[in-house]
CSV table of C-alpha atoms and ligand atoms in Angstrom, one decimal:
chain,number,residue,atom,x,y,z
A,12,MET,CA,0.0,0.2,-0.2
A,13,GLU,CA,0.9,3.6,-1.0
A,14,SER,CA,2.9,5.4,1.8
A,15,LYS,CA,0.3,8.4,3.4
A,16,ALA,CA,3.4,10.8,2.8
A,17,ARG,CA,3.6,9.3,-0.5
A,18,ARG,CA,0.5,10.1,-1.8
A,19,LEU,CA,0.8,13.7,-0.9
A,20,GLU,CA,3.5,14.6,-2.1
A,21,LYS,CA,1.8,13.0,-5.2
A,22,ILE,CA,-1.3,15.6,-5.2
A,23,ASP,CA,1.4,17.5,-4.0
A,24,GLN,CA,2.5,17.9,-6.7
A,25,ASN,CA,-0.4,17.6,-9.1
A,26,VAL,CA,-2.9,19.8,-8.4
A,27,LEU,CA,-0.6,22.2,-5.5
A,28,TRP,CA,0.1,25.2,-7.9
A,29,HIS,CA,3.3,27.3,-5.2
A,30,PRO,CA,3.8,31.2,-5.1
A,31,PHE,CA,7.1,32.9,-6.3
A,32,THR,CA,8.5,28.6,-7.4
A,33,GLN,CA,9.2,27.6,-10.6
A,34,MET,CA,7.2,25.3,-10.6
A,35,ARG,CA,9.0,22.9,-13.3
A,36,ASP,CA,12.2,23.6,-10.4
A,37,TYR,CA,9.8,22.6,-8.0
A,38,GLY,CA,8.8,19.1,-9.3
A,39,ARG,CA,12.2,18.2,-9.6
A,40,ILE,CA,13.7,18.8,-6.2
A,41,PRO,CA,13.2,17.0,-3.4
A,42,PRO,CA,9.2,17.8,-1.6
A,43,LEU,CA,9.5,19.2,1.5
A,44,ILE,CA,5.9,18.9,3.6
A,45,ILE,CA,5.9,20.6,6.8
A,46,GLU,CA,3.1,18.5,9.1
A,47,GLU,CA,3.6,20.2,12.6
A,48,GLY,CA,6.6,22.6,14.7
A,49,LYS,CA,7.1,23.4,18.5
A,50,GLY,CA,9.5,26.6,19.0
A,51,SER,CA,12.1,27.5,16.6
A,52,TYR,CA,11.5,23.9,14.8
A,53,VAL,CA,9.1,22.6,11.9
A,54,LYS,CA,8.9,18.9,11.4
A,55,ASP,CA,7.4,17.6,8.1
A,56,ILE,CA,5.6,13.8,7.4
A,57,TYR,CA,9.2,11.9,7.7
A,58,GLY,CA,9.8,12.3,11.5
A,59,ARG,CA,12.0,14.9,10.9
A,60,TRP,CA,12.9,18.0,12.4
A,61,TYR,CA,14.1,20.9,10.7
A,62,LEU,CA,13.8,25.2,12.2
A,63,ASP,CA,13.1,27.4,10.5
A,64,GLY,CA,15.3,29.8,10.1
A,65,VAL,CA,13.2,32.7,7.9
A,66,SER,CA,9.9,32.6,10.5
A,67,SER,CA,7.9,30.7,7.8
A,68,LEU,CA,8.3,33.3,5.8
A,69,TRP,CA,8.5,35.9,7.9
A,70,VAL,CA,6.2,35.9,9.9
A,71,ASN,CA,6.3,34.0,13.2
A,72,VAL,CA,7.2,36.1,16.4
A,73,HIS,CA,7.2,33.7,19.4
A,74,GLY,CA,7.9,30.2,17.5
A,75,HIS,CA,5.2,27.7,16.6
A,76,ARG,CA,3.0,26.6,19.4
A,77,LYS,CA,3.4,28.7,21.4
A,78,LYS,CA,1.0,28.4,24.4
A,79,GLU,CA,-0.2,31.3,25.7
A,80,VAL,CA,-1.5,32.3,21.4
A,81,ASP,CA,-3.2,28.8,20.7
A,82,GLN,CA,-5.3,28.7,24.2
A,83,ALA,CA,-6.8,32.1,23.8
A,84,ILE,CA,-7.9,31.3,20.0
A,85,VAL,CA,-9.5,27.8,21.6
A,86,ARG,CA,-10.5,30.5,23.8
A,87,GLN,CA,-12.1,32.9,21.0
A,88,ILE,CA,-13.3,29.7,18.8
A,89,GLY,CA,-15.8,29.0,22.0
A,90,LYS,CA,-18.5,32.3,21.6
A,91,ILE,CA,-17.4,33.0,17.3
A,92,ALA,CA,-14.8,32.6,15.0
A,93,HIS,CA,-16.2,34.7,12.7
A,94,SER,CA,-18.0,38.3,12.2
A,95,THR,CA,-18.0,41.1,9.9
A,96,LEU,CA,-16.7,44.9,10.7
A,97,LEU,CA,-19.0,46.2,7.8
A,98,GLY,CA,-21.5,48.9,10.6
A,99,ILE,CA,-20.7,46.5,12.5
A,100,SER,CA,-17.5,45.5,15.4
A,101,ASN,CA,-16.4,43.1,17.5
A,102,VAL,CA,-15.0,42.8,20.9
A,103,PRO,CA,-11.0,42.2,19.8
A,104,ALA,CA,-11.4,43.7,17.0
A,105,ILE,CA,-11.9,46.7,19.4
A,106,GLU,CA,-9.0,45.4,21.6
A,107,LEU,CA,-6.0,45.0,19.4
A,108,ALA,CA,-7.2,47.9,17.7
A,109,GLU,CA,-6.6,50.2,21.3
A,110,GLN,CA,-2.9,47.6,22.1
A,111,LEU,CA,-2.2,48.8,18.7
A,112,MET,CA,-2.3,52.4,19.3
A,113,LYS,CA,-0.8,51.7,22.2
A,114,ILE,CA,2.8,51.3,20.4
A,115,ALA,CA,2.3,52.7,17.1
A,116,PRO,CA,4.2,55.7,16.3
A,117,ARG,CA,3.2,59.0,17.8
A,118,GLY,CA,0.3,60.6,15.6
A,119,LEU,CA,-1.5,57.2,14.3
A,120,ALA,CA,-5.2,57.2,15.8
A,121,LYS,CA,-6.7,55.1,13.6
A,122,VAL,CA,-7.3,51.3,12.1
A,123,PHE,CA,-8.5,50.2,9.8
A,124,TYR,CA,-7.8,46.3,8.3
A,125,SER,CA,-7.7,44.2,6.4
A,126,ASP,CA,-5.8,40.4,6.1
A,127,ASN,CA,-2.4,40.1,4.2
A,128,GLY,CA,0.3,43.0,3.8
A,129,SER,CA,0.0,43.7,-0.1
A,130,THR,CA,-3.9,44.8,0.9
A,131,ALA,CA,-3.3,47.0,4.3
A,132,VAL,CA,-0.1,48.7,1.4
A,133,GLU,CA,-3.6,49.1,-1.0
A,134,VAL,CA,-5.5,51.0,1.4
A,135,ALA,CA,-3.0,53.4,2.9
A,136,LEU,CA,-2.6,53.7,-1.4
A,137,LYS,CA,-6.0,54.5,-2.2
A,138,MET,CA,-7.1,56.5,1.2
A,139,ALA,CA,-4.3,58.6,-0.2
A,140,PHE,CA,-4.9,59.4,-3.4
A,141,GLN,CA,-8.9,60.4,-2.1
A,142,PHE,CA,-7.1,62.4,0.9
A,143,TRP,CA,-5.8,64.7,-1.8
A,144,LYS,CA,-9.6,64.8,-3.5
A,145,GLN,CA,-11.8,65.3,-0.7
A,146,SER,CA,-9.5,66.7,2.6
A,147,SER,CA,-10.1,70.9,3.1
A,148,LYS,CA,-6.2,71.1,1.3
A,149,LYS,CA,-8.6,69.2,-1.9
A,150,ASP,CA,-5.5,69.1,-4.1
A,151,PRO,CA,-6.6,66.3,-6.8
A,152,LYS,CA,-4.0,66.9,-9.3
A,153,LYS,CA,-1.6,64.9,-6.6
A,154,LYS,CA,-3.0,60.8,-7.9
A,155,LYS,CA,0.5,59.9,-7.9
A,156,PHE,CA,3.0,57.8,-5.9
A,157,ILE,CA,7.1,57.9,-5.5
A,158,ALA,CA,8.1,55.0,-4.8
A,159,LEU,CA,12.3,53.4,-4.7
A,160,THR,CA,13.7,51.0,-6.8
A,161,ASN,CA,13.8,47.7,-5.0
A,162,GLY,CA,10.9,48.1,-3.0
A,163,TYR,CA,8.8,45.9,-2.8
A,164,HIS,CA,5.2,46.5,-1.0
A,165,GLY,CA,3.3,43.2,-2.6
A,166,ASP,CA,1.5,41.2,-5.5
A,167,THR,CA,-2.3,43.0,-6.0
A,168,ILE,CA,-1.9,45.6,-8.2
A,169,GLY,CA,-1.9,48.4,-7.2
A,170,SER,CA,1.1,47.5,-5.1
A,171,VAL,CA,3.0,45.9,-7.3
A,172,SER,CA,3.0,49.2,-9.3
A,173,VAL,CA,5.2,51.0,-6.3
A,174,GLY,CA,7.1,48.5,-6.5
A,175,GLY,CA,10.5,48.4,-8.0
A,176,ILE,CA,12.1,44.8,-8.3
A,177,ASP,CA,12.4,44.5,-12.1
A,178,LEU,CA,12.0,40.4,-12.1
A,179,PHE,CA,9.0,40.2,-9.7
A,180,HIS,CA,6.9,43.3,-11.0
A,181,GLY,CA,8.6,43.6,-15.4
A,182,THR,CA,6.1,41.7,-16.9
A,183,TYR,CA,3.0,43.3,-15.3
A,184,LYS,CA,3.8,46.6,-16.4
A,185,PRO,CA,1.4,47.4,-18.7
A,186,LEU,CA,-1.2,47.2,-16.1
A,187,LEU,CA,0.5,49.5,-14.2
A,188,PHE,CA,-0.4,53.0,-12.7
A,189,PRO,CA,3.0,54.8,-13.3
A,190,THR,CA,4.6,55.9,-10.6
A,191,PHE,CA,7.7,58.2,-10.3
A,192,ARG,CA,11.1,56.0,-8.9
A,193,VAL,CA,14.1,56.8,-7.0
A,194,ALA,CA,16.9,54.8,-6.6
A,195,SER,CA,17.0,53.5,-3.6
A,196,PRO,CA,19.9,54.3,-1.2
A,197,TYR,CA,21.5,51.0,-2.0
A,198,CYS,CA,25.0,51.3,-0.1
A,199,TYR,CA,26.9,48.1,-2.0
A,200,ARG,CA,25.4,48.8,-5.4
A,201,CYS,CA,25.1,52.6,-4.4
A,202,SER,CA,23.2,54.5,-7.8
A,203,LEU,CA,25.9,57.8,-7.8
A,204,ARG,CA,29.0,55.6,-7.2
A,205,ARG,CA,29.6,56.8,-3.3
A,206,ALA,CA,30.7,55.3,-0.3
A,207,TYR,CA,28.9,55.8,3.5
A,208,PRO,CA,29.3,58.0,5.5
A,209,SER,CA,31.9,59.8,3.4
A,210,CYS,CA,29.3,59.9,1.2
A,211,ARG,CA,25.9,62.8,3.3
A,212,VAL,CA,23.4,60.3,1.9
A,213,GLU,CA,23.5,62.2,-1.3
A,214,CYS,CA,21.5,59.3,-2.4
A,215,LEU,CA,18.3,62.0,-0.2
A,216,ASN,CA,19.6,64.7,-3.0
A,217,LEU,CA,17.4,61.6,-5.8
A,218,LEU,CA,14.6,61.7,-3.1
A,219,GLU,CA,14.6,65.3,-2.9
A,220,LYS,CA,15.1,66.9,-6.3
A,221,THR,CA,12.1,63.7,-8.2
A,222,MET,CA,9.5,64.9,-4.4
A,223,LYS,CA,10.6,69.6,-5.8
A,224,LYS,CA,9.9,68.3,-10.0
A,225,HIS,CA,6.6,66.4,-9.0
A,226,HIS,CA,5.4,67.3,-5.5
A,227,ALA,CA,2.5,69.3,-7.5
A,228,GLU,CA,1.6,65.4,-8.7
A,229,VAL,CA,2.2,64.2,-5.8
A,230,ALA,CA,0.0,61.8,-3.3
A,231,ALA,CA,2.2,60.0,-0.9
A,232,LEU,CA,5.9,58.4,-0.9
A,233,ILE,CA,5.6,54.9,-0.2
A,234,LEU,CA,8.7,53.2,1.1
A,235,GLU,CA,9.8,50.4,3.7
A,236,PRO,CA,11.0,51.7,6.9
A,237,MET,CA,15.3,51.2,7.6
A,238,VAL,CA,15.4,47.7,5.9
A,239,GLN,CA,13.3,46.3,2.5
A,240,GLY,CA,12.9,43.3,2.7
A,241,ALA,CA,12.1,41.2,-0.1
A,242,GLY,CA,14.4,43.9,-2.9
A,243,GLY,CA,18.2,41.8,-0.3
A,244,MET,CA,17.4,42.8,2.5
A,245,ILE,CA,19.0,46.5,2.0
A,246,VAL,CA,19.2,48.7,5.4
A,247,PHE,CA,18.8,52.4,5.3
A,248,PRO,CA,22.1,54.3,6.0
A,249,LYS,CA,22.0,56.3,8.6
A,250,GLY,CA,19.7,59.6,8.1
A,251,TYR,CA,17.7,58.7,5.1
A,252,LEU,CA,14.3,57.7,7.5
A,253,LYS,CA,14.6,61.0,8.8
A,254,GLU,CA,15.4,63.0,6.3
A,255,ALA,CA,13.0,61.1,3.5
A,256,ARG,CA,10.0,62.1,7.0
A,257,PHE,CA,11.4,65.6,7.2
A,258,LEU,CA,11.3,66.3,3.0
A,259,CYS,CA,7.8,65.0,2.8
A,260,ASN,CA,6.7,67.8,4.8
A,261,LYS,CA,8.5,70.1,2.6
A,262,TYR,CA,6.8,69.0,-0.5
A,263,HIS,CA,2.9,68.2,0.8
A,264,ILE,CA,3.9,64.5,0.6
A,265,LEU,CA,2.3,62.6,2.9
A,266,MET,CA,4.1,59.9,3.9
A,267,ILE,CA,2.9,55.0,3.5
A,268,ALA,CA,5.1,53.6,5.7
A,269,ASP,CA,5.3,49.9,4.9
A,270,GLU,CA,6.3,47.7,8.0
A,271,VAL,CA,5.0,45.0,6.5
A,272,ALA,CA,8.1,43.0,6.9
A,273,THR,CA,9.6,45.6,9.3
A,274,GLY,CA,7.1,45.7,11.8
A,275,PHE,CA,7.3,44.1,15.0
A,276,GLY,CA,10.3,44.2,16.5
A,277,ARG,CA,12.4,42.3,13.5
A,278,THR,CA,15.0,45.4,13.7
A,279,GLY,CA,15.0,45.4,17.5
A,280,LYS,CA,12.3,47.8,18.0
A,281,MET,CA,8.5,47.1,17.4
A,282,PHE,CA,8.2,49.1,14.2
A,283,ALA,CA,11.3,50.4,11.6
A,284,CYS,CA,10.0,53.8,12.4
A,285,GLU,CA,11.0,54.2,16.1
A,286,HIS,CA,15.1,53.8,15.3
A,287,GLU,CA,14.5,57.1,13.5
A,288,LYS,CA,11.7,58.4,14.8
A,289,VAL,CA,10.2,58.8,12.4
A,290,SER,CA,5.7,59.1,12.6
A,291,PRO,CA,4.4,57.9,9.1
A,292,ASP,CA,1.0,59.3,8.3
A,293,LEU,CA,0.3,56.0,7.1
A,294,MET,CA,1.1,52.5,8.5
A,295,ALA,CA,1.0,49.3,6.8
A,296,ILE,CA,1.3,46.4,9.1
A,297,SER,CA,0.0,42.5,8.6
A,298,LYS,CA,3.5,39.4,8.6
A,299,GLY,CA,3.8,39.8,12.0
A,300,ILE,CA,0.6,41.0,13.6
A,301,SER,CA,-0.9,38.0,14.4
A,302,ALA,CA,2.6,36.3,15.3
A,303,GLY,CA,2.6,34.3,12.3
A,304,TYR,CA,-0.7,32.8,13.4
A,305,LEU,CA,-3.5,34.1,11.3
A,306,PRO,CA,-3.9,35.7,8.6
A,307,LEU,CA,-4.8,39.8,9.6
A,308,ALA,CA,-3.0,43.0,8.3
A,309,ALA,CA,-4.2,47.0,9.4
A,310,THR,CA,-4.0,50.3,7.6
A,311,LEU,CA,-2.8,52.7,10.4
A,312,THR,CA,-3.6,56.6,10.0
A,313,THR,CA,-3.5,59.9,11.5
A,314,GLU,CA,-7.1,61.7,13.1
A,315,GLY,CA,-6.1,64.5,10.5
A,316,ILE,CA,-6.2,61.7,7.4
A,317,TYR,CA,-9.3,60.2,8.9
A,318,GLN,CA,-11.5,64.2,9.2
A,319,ALA,CA,-11.0,64.0,5.6
A,320,PHE,CA,-13.4,61.2,4.5
A,321,LEU,CA,-16.2,61.7,7.5
A,322,GLY,CA,-18.9,63.7,5.3
A,323,GLU,CA,-23.0,63.3,4.8
A,324,ALA,CA,-23.1,60.0,2.5
A,325,GLN,CA,-24.1,62.0,-0.4
A,326,GLU,CA,-20.9,64.0,-0.8
A,327,LEU,CA,-19.3,60.8,-1.7
A,328,LYS,CA,-16.4,60.9,0.5
A,329,THR,CA,-17.0,57.6,2.6
A,330,PHE,CA,-14.2,54.7,2.3
A,331,TYR,CA,-15.3,52.4,-0.1
A,332,HIS,CA,-13.2,49.5,0.8
A,333,GLY,CA,-14.1,46.4,2.7
A,334,HIS,CA,-12.9,42.6,2.5
A,335,SER,CA,-15.3,39.7,3.9
A,336,TYR,CA,-12.5,39.0,6.3
A,337,THR,CA,-11.3,42.4,7.8
A,338,GLY,CA,-11.4,42.3,11.5
A,339,ASN,CA,-11.2,39.0,11.8
A,340,PRO,CA,-12.4,38.3,15.2
A,341,LEU,CA,-9.3,34.8,15.5
A,342,ALA,CA,-7.5,36.6,13.7
A,343,CYS,CA,-7.0,39.3,15.9
A,344,CYS,CA,-7.0,37.4,19.5
A,345,ALA,CA,-3.9,35.9,18.3
A,346,ALA,CA,-2.8,38.9,17.8
A,347,LEU,CA,-3.6,40.4,21.2
A,348,ALA,CA,-2.2,37.7,22.2
A,349,SER,CA,1.3,38.1,20.9
A,350,LEU,CA,1.5,41.2,21.9
A,351,GLU,CA,0.4,40.4,25.5
A,352,LEU,CA,4.2,38.4,25.6
A,353,PHE,CA,5.7,41.0,24.3
A,354,LYS,CA,5.1,42.4,27.2
A,355,GLN,CA,5.0,39.7,29.8
A,356,GLU,CA,7.7,38.6,27.9
A,357,ARG,CA,10.0,41.1,27.6
A,358,ILE,CA,10.6,40.7,24.0
A,359,LEU,CA,12.0,43.1,23.1
A,360,GLU,CA,14.7,43.8,25.9
A,361,ALA,CA,16.2,40.1,25.1
A,362,LEU,CA,16.6,41.8,21.4
A,363,PRO,CA,20.0,43.6,21.4
A,364,SER,CA,22.4,40.9,23.0
A,365,LYS,CA,20.8,38.6,20.6
A,366,ILE,CA,21.8,40.5,18.3
A,367,GLN,CA,24.6,41.1,19.2
A,368,PHE,CA,25.4,37.7,19.0
A,369,LEU,CA,24.5,37.5,15.8
A,370,LYS,CA,26.2,39.9,14.2
A,371,ARG,CA,29.4,38.4,15.7
A,372,GLU,CA,28.5,35.4,13.8
A,373,LEU,CA,28.0,36.5,11.6
A,374,ARG,CA,31.5,38.2,10.9
A,375,ARG,CA,32.7,34.8,9.5
A,376,PHE,CA,31.3,34.5,6.5
A,377,TYR,CA,33.4,37.0,4.6
A,378,GLN,CA,36.3,33.9,5.1
A,379,ILE,CA,34.1,32.6,2.4
A,380,LEU,CA,35.1,34.2,-1.4
A,381,VAL,CA,32.1,34.8,-2.9
A,382,VAL,CA,30.0,36.6,0.7
A,383,GLY,CA,30.3,40.4,-1.0
A,384,ASP,CA,28.5,41.7,1.5
A,385,ILE,CA,26.8,41.4,4.7
A,386,ARG,CA,23.5,43.5,6.4
A,387,GLN,CA,22.2,43.8,9.5
A,388,LYS,CA,19.4,45.7,11.2
A,389,GLY,CA,18.3,43.6,14.0
A,390,LEU,CA,17.2,39.6,13.4
A,391,MET,CA,16.7,40.5,9.4
A,392,VAL,CA,19.9,39.9,7.5
A,393,GLY,CA,20.9,39.6,3.8
A,394,ILE,CA,24.4,37.9,2.2
A,395,GLU,CA,24.4,38.8,-0.6
A,396,LEU,CA,26.5,36.7,-2.8
A,397,VAL,CA,28.7,37.6,-6.0
A,398,ALA,CA,30.6,35.4,-8.5
A,399,ASP,CA,33.8,38.2,-8.2
A,400,ARG,CA,33.5,40.0,-5.4
A,401,LYS,CA,35.9,42.8,-6.3
A,402,LYS,CA,33.7,43.7,-9.3
A,403,LYS,CA,30.7,42.8,-7.4
A,404,THR,CA,29.3,41.1,-10.7
A,405,PRO,CA,25.9,39.1,-9.0
A,406,PHE,CA,26.3,34.8,-10.3
A,407,PRO,CA,23.8,34.0,-13.8
A,408,MET,CA,20.6,33.3,-13.0
A,409,GLU,CA,20.7,29.6,-14.8
A,410,ALA,CA,23.2,29.4,-12.0
A,411,LYS,CA,20.8,28.7,-9.5
A,412,VAL,CA,22.8,29.0,-6.1
A,413,GLY,CA,20.2,30.2,-4.4
A,414,LEU,CA,18.2,27.3,-4.6
A,415,LYS,CA,22.1,24.7,-4.9
A,416,ILE,CA,22.2,26.6,-0.5
A,417,VAL,CA,18.4,25.9,0.4
A,418,LEU,CA,18.9,22.8,-0.5
A,419,GLU,CA,22.2,21.9,1.0
A,420,ALA,CA,21.2,23.5,4.7
A,421,ARG,CA,18.1,21.4,4.1
A,422,LYS,CA,20.3,18.3,4.7
A,423,ARG,CA,21.0,19.8,6.7
A,424,GLY,CA,17.8,20.4,9.0
A,425,VAL,CA,17.3,23.8,8.2
A,426,ILE,CA,14.8,26.4,5.9
A,427,ILE,CA,16.2,29.1,4.6
A,428,ARG,CA,14.5,30.9,1.5
A,429,PRO,CA,16.7,32.8,-0.8
A,430,LEU,CA,16.4,36.0,-2.5
A,431,GLY,CA,18.0,35.3,-5.3
A,432,ASP,CA,21.9,35.8,-4.7
A,433,VAL,CA,20.6,36.6,-1.2
A,434,MET,CA,20.8,34.4,1.2
A,435,VAL,CA,18.2,35.4,4.4
A,436,LEU,CA,17.8,35.2,8.0
A,437,MET,CA,14.7,36.4,9.9
A,438,PRO,CA,14.2,34.0,12.4
A,439,PRO,CA,11.4,34.3,15.3
A,440,LEU,CA,12.1,36.5,18.1
A,441,SER,CA,12.0,33.8,20.5
A,442,ILE,CA,15.4,32.1,18.8
A,443,THR,CA,18.0,31.0,21.4
A,444,LYS,CA,21.4,32.0,21.1
A,445,GLU,CA,22.8,28.2,20.9
A,446,GLU,CA,19.6,28.1,17.4
A,447,LEU,CA,20.6,31.2,16.0
A,448,LYS,CA,24.4,29.7,16.0
A,449,ARG,CA,23.2,26.2,14.9
A,450,LEU,CA,21.6,28.3,12.3
A,451,THR,CA,24.4,31.1,11.1
A,452,GLN,CA,27.0,27.3,11.1
A,453,VAL,CA,24.8,25.4,8.6
A,454,VAL,CA,24.2,28.2,6.1
A,455,PHE,CA,26.8,28.8,6.5
A,456,ASP,CA,28.5,25.3,5.2
A,457,SER,CA,25.9,25.2,3.0
A,458,THR,CA,26.9,28.4,1.2
A,459,GLU,CA,31.2,26.7,1.0
A,460,ALA,CA,30.2,23.6,-0.3
A,461,VAL,CA,28.4,24.6,-3.5
A,462,LEU,CA,30.0,27.6,-4.1
A,463,SER,CA,34.1,26.6,-2.7
B,19,LIG,C1,5.6,40.4,2.1
B,19,LIG,C2,5.0,42.3,2.4
B,19,LIG,C3,4.0,43.2,1.5
B,19,LIG,C4,3.3,41.2,0.6
B,19,LIG,O1,2.3,40.9,2.7
B,19,LIG,P1,1.4,39.9,2.2
B,19,LIG,O2,1.0,39.1,2.9
B,19,LIG,O3,2.5,38.8,1.4
B,19,LIG,O4,0.4,40.2,1.3
B,19,LIG,C5,4.0,43.9,1.6
B,19,LIG,N1,5.3,44.8,1.8
B,19,LIG,C6,6.1,44.3,2.5
B,19,LIG,C7,7.6,45.6,3.1
B,19,LIG,C8,6.8,42.5,2.7
B,19,LIG,O5,7.7,42.4,3.0
């Protein structure tokens, strides 16, 4: 008789279409099907355990099967699984909104729920656009957005329109609305060929130039504060974010902070905006919000923006946007339990020593000849591999360097998922130093095994 495991593999092959996955490659590599998790580890259907080096794609925070979160969801399911927020409300959605307001950057006063990061960004874009149409500062010419190259904001058409990764977004160009793009502060591959800090963050001039020229038609600047995640874990030089905020004020442009990846402690602070004491006008959050348990997102905004949407129904100022699962009580409960854990277990206070430890562990990666750059902000890490260190030449795509390293690491009991040739480490905040040591060791060994 065919084993259950073999049966699952076959069905997976035959029926499932995996996201961001070349299915032809997928059919050629040994399958990995996860059945269980505990702490920083996940177990496959053959009973093998793996260290989860990317927090189940950047969402898990306190480890898998965290008792407090499990129980919160069970308690809530004994009451109700879902009830709409369209015109009525529910208890966990209210309580979570209250808690989010306590931790959000100053000035943010309203919570609009949705269920994934892309959508939280769509909501922010639509709010910014509609704000200029109907606020007392009416300026309906302000319809466009400024975004950074290498930026990633999700996969829906609006969020792709402000995306800046050609590999992901190029194909869809004819579908997208036009956006002004500014070179990102990618120091390792500086578009101005300068070096930090002697450059004094000259790339900000590029941003100001675009604002100066186009501000009359720009509704908002959108960026990922401090770290461009999917673009390759590109860490901003100090001062960039703060100055970008200043320029937004100067040119009457709203700032949308996409904290979907950086939020909830990943960079060492609750939100990345805190590193430079920046308050955005709109902020998208998701991924870590529900500790990696259930789909949930929110767009936070200011009292001022909210006010522009108030009026008599016939004035048509309503924000006509909402999703079936907006403010789902189970997801909100998971998020509430997670925020409680941040307090109870003093998660943020425990981070600096883990971050320092990780930093030390990463240093020796430069021993590997193909390591071009190591970037780290908090527990977000990108190790950029290059075919030639001096010339910084990337590997040809067909070399499938990333995939090969993933498979080597898997053999050694670690799950990672790179971005192109950038090896990514983004473990749960609950990871221990011993686990961090093992994670970096395995990635080091796997890289060496493939490339030297
Ligand atoms: C993952 C991500 C998104 C999209 O979130 P989804 O939940 O995958 O739609 C948006 N912005 C950033 C910065 C992200 O990392």
